[in-house]
Amino acid sequence: MALLARVVNGRPGLVIEVEGAVVTVLAFDIAGDRITRIWAVCNPEKLRAWTPG
């Protein structure tokens, strides 16, 4: 498993890969020094844009 720091829709985020395939994309809303909301995408159809091909 790999955790990759990325910008996701203009927000700080993480991309999680397992065996080279993207399985989850997370984006964070930040206020001050706190995370106020976490957006997660796990739907394979929506993750196609993150998969090189």
CSV table of N, CA and C in Angstrom, one decimal:
chain,number,residue,atom,x,y,z
A,1,MET,N,0.9,-1.2,0.0
A,1,MET,CA,0.0,0.0,0.0
A,1,MET,C,0.9,1.2,0.0
A,2,ALA,N,0.5,2.2,-0.7
A,2,ALA,CA,1.2,3.5,-0.8
A,2,ALA,C,0.2,4.6,-0.5
A,3,LEU,N,0.7,5.6,0.3
A,3,LEU,CA,-0.1,6.8,0.5
A,3,LEU,C,0.7,8.0,-0.2
A,4,LEU,N,0.0,8.6,-1.1
A,4,LEU,CA,0.6,9.7,-1.9
A,4,LEU,C,0.0,11.0,-1.6
A,5,ALA,N,0.7,12.0,-1.2
A,5,ALA,CA,0.2,13.4,-1.0
A,5,ALA,C,-0.1,14.0,-2.3
A,6,ARG,N,-1.3,14.5,-2.5
A,6,ARG,CA,-1.7,15.1,-3.8
A,6,ARG,C,-2.7,16.2,-3.5
A,7,VAL,N,-2.8,17.1,-4.4
A,7,VAL,CA,-3.9,18.1,-4.4
A,7,VAL,C,-5.1,17.5,-5.1
A,8,VAL,N,-6.2,17.5,-4.4
A,8,VAL,CA,-7.5,16.9,-4.8
A,8,VAL,C,-8.5,18.0,-4.9
A,9,ASN,N,-8.9,18.3,-6.1
A,9,ASN,CA,-9.9,19.4,-6.3
A,9,ASN,C,-9.6,20.7,-5.6
A,10,GLY,N,-8.3,21.0,-5.6
A,10,GLY,CA,-7.8,22.2,-5.0
A,10,GLY,C,-7.6,22.1,-3.5
A,11,ARG,N,-7.8,21.0,-2.9
A,11,ARG,CA,-7.6,20.7,-1.5
A,11,ARG,C,-6.4,19.8,-1.2
A,12,PRO,N,-5.8,19.9,0.0
A,12,PRO,CA,-4.8,18.9,0.3
A,12,PRO,C,-5.5,17.6,0.3
A,13,GLY,N,-4.7,16.5,-0.1
A,13,GLY,CA,-5.3,15.2,-0.1
A,13,GLY,C,-4.3,14.1,-0.1
A,14,LEU,N,-4.9,12.9,-0.1
A,14,LEU,CA,-4.1,11.7,-0.2
A,14,LEU,C,-4.7,10.8,-1.3
A,15,VAL,N,-3.8,10.1,-2.0
A,15,VAL,CA,-4.2,9.0,-2.9
A,15,VAL,C,-3.7,7.7,-2.3
A,16,ILE,N,-4.6,6.7,-2.1
A,16,ILE,CA,-4.2,5.4,-1.6
A,16,ILE,C,-4.1,4.4,-2.7
A,17,GLU,N,-2.9,3.8,-2.9
A,17,GLU,CA,-2.8,2.8,-4.0
A,17,GLU,C,-2.5,1.5,-3.3
A,18,VAL,N,-3.0,0.4,-3.9
A,18,VAL,CA,-2.7,-1.0,-3.5
A,18,VAL,C,-2.3,-1.7,-4.8
A,19,GLU,N,-1.0,-2.2,-4.7
A,19,GLU,CA,-0.5,-2.9,-5.9
A,19,GLU,C,-0.6,-2.1,-7.2
A,20,GLY,N,-0.3,-0.8,-7.0
A,20,GLY,CA,-0.3,0.1,-8.2
A,20,GLY,C,-1.7,0.6,-8.6
A,21,ALA,N,-2.8,0.1,-8.0
A,21,ALA,CA,-4.1,0.6,-8.4
A,21,ALA,C,-4.6,1.6,-7.3
A,22,VAL,N,-5.2,2.7,-7.8
A,22,VAL,CA,-5.8,3.6,-6.9
A,22,VAL,C,-7.1,3.0,-6.3
A,23,VAL,N,-7.2,3.0,-5.0
A,23,VAL,CA,-8.4,2.4,-4.4
A,23,VAL,C,-9.2,3.5,-3.6
A,24,THR,N,-8.6,4.5,-3.2
A,24,THR,CA,-9.3,5.6,-2.5
A,24,THR,C,-8.6,6.9,-2.7
A,25,VAL,N,-9.3,8.0,-2.8
A,25,VAL,CA,-8.8,9.3,-2.9
A,25,VAL,C,-9.5,10.1,-1.8
A,26,LEU,N,-8.7,10.8,-1.0
A,26,LEU,CA,-9.2,11.6,0.2
A,26,LEU,C,-8.8,13.1,-0.1
A,27,ALA,N,-9.8,14.0,0.2
A,27,ALA,CA,-9.5,15.4,0.2
A,27,ALA,C,-9.9,16.0,1.6
A,28,PHE,N,-9.2,17.0,2.0
A,28,PHE,CA,-9.4,17.5,3.4
A,28,PHE,C,-9.7,19.0,3.3
A,29,ASP,N,-10.7,19.4,4.0
A,29,ASP,CA,-11.0,20.8,4.3
A,29,ASP,C,-10.2,21.2,5.5
A,30,ILE,N,-9.5,22.3,5.5
A,30,ILE,CA,-8.7,22.7,6.6
A,30,ILE,C,-9.1,24.1,7.1
A,31,ALA,N,-9.2,24.3,8.4
A,31,ALA,CA,-9.5,25.6,9.0
A,31,ALA,C,-8.4,25.8,10.1
A,32,GLY,N,-7.6,26.8,9.9
A,32,GLY,CA,-6.5,26.9,10.8
A,32,GLY,C,-5.6,25.7,10.8
A,33,ASP,N,-5.4,25.1,11.9
A,33,ASP,CA,-4.5,23.9,12.0
A,33,ASP,C,-5.3,22.6,12.2
A,34,ARG,N,-6.6,22.7,11.8
A,34,ARG,CA,-7.5,21.5,12.0
A,34,ARG,C,-8.1,21.0,10.7
A,35,ILE,N,-8.3,19.7,10.6
A,35,ILE,CA,-9.1,19.2,9.5
A,35,ILE,C,-10.5,19.3,9.9
A,36,THR,N,-11.4,19.9,9.1
A,36,THR,CA,-12.8,20.1,9.5
A,36,THR,C,-13.7,19.1,8.7
A,37,ARG,N,-13.2,18.6,7.6
A,37,ARG,CA,-14.0,17.7,6.8
A,37,ARG,C,-13.1,16.8,6.0
A,38,ILE,N,-13.5,15.6,5.8
A,38,ILE,CA,-12.7,14.6,5.0
A,38,ILE,C,-13.7,14.1,3.9
A,39,TRP,N,-13.3,14.3,2.7
A,39,TRP,CA,-14.1,13.8,1.5
A,39,TRP,C,-13.3,12.5,1.0
A,40,ALA,N,-14.1,11.4,0.9
A,40,ALA,CA,-13.5,10.2,0.4
A,40,ALA,C,-14.2,9.6,-0.8
A,41,VAL,N,-13.4,9.2,-1.8
A,41,VAL,CA,-14.0,8.5,-2.9
A,41,VAL,C,-13.4,7.1,-3.0
A,42,CYS,N,-14.3,6.1,-3.1
A,42,CYS,CA,-13.8,4.7,-3.2
A,42,CYS,C,-14.5,4.0,-4.4
A,43,ASN,N,-15.4,4.7,-5.0
A,43,ASN,CA,-16.1,4.1,-6.2
A,43,ASN,C,-15.2,4.0,-7.3
A,44,PRO,N,-14.9,2.7,-7.8
A,44,PRO,CA,-14.0,2.5,-8.9
A,44,PRO,C,-14.3,3.3,-10.1
A,45,GLU,N,-15.6,3.5,-10.4
A,45,GLU,CA,-16.0,4.3,-11.6
A,45,GLU,C,-15.5,5.7,-11.5
A,46,LYS,N,-15.5,6.3,-10.3
A,46,LYS,CA,-15.1,7.7,-10.1
A,46,LYS,C,-13.6,7.8,-10.0
A,47,LEU,N,-12.9,6.7,-9.7
A,47,LEU,CA,-11.4,6.7,-9.6
A,47,LEU,C,-10.7,6.5,-10.9
A,48,ARG,N,-11.4,6.2,-12.0
A,48,ARG,CA,-10.8,6.0,-13.3
A,48,ARG,C,-9.9,7.2,-13.7
A,49,ALA,N,-10.3,8.4,-13.3
A,49,ALA,CA,-9.5,9.6,-13.7
A,49,ALA,C,-8.2,9.6,-13.0
A,50,TRP,N,-8.0,8.9,-11.9
A,50,TRP,CA,-6.8,8.8,-11.1
A,50,TRP,C,-5.9,7.7,-11.6
A,51,THR,N,-6.4,6.8,-12.5
A,51,THR,CA,-5.6,5.6,-12.9
A,51,THR,C,-5.0,5.9,-14.2
A,52,PRO,N,-3.6,5.8,-14.2
A,52,PRO,CA,-2.9,6.0,-15.5
A,52,PRO,C,-3.4,4.9,-16.5
A,53,GLY,N,-3.5,5.3,-17.7
A,53,GLY,CA,-3.8,4.3,-18.7
A,53,GLY,C,-3.9,4.8,-20.0
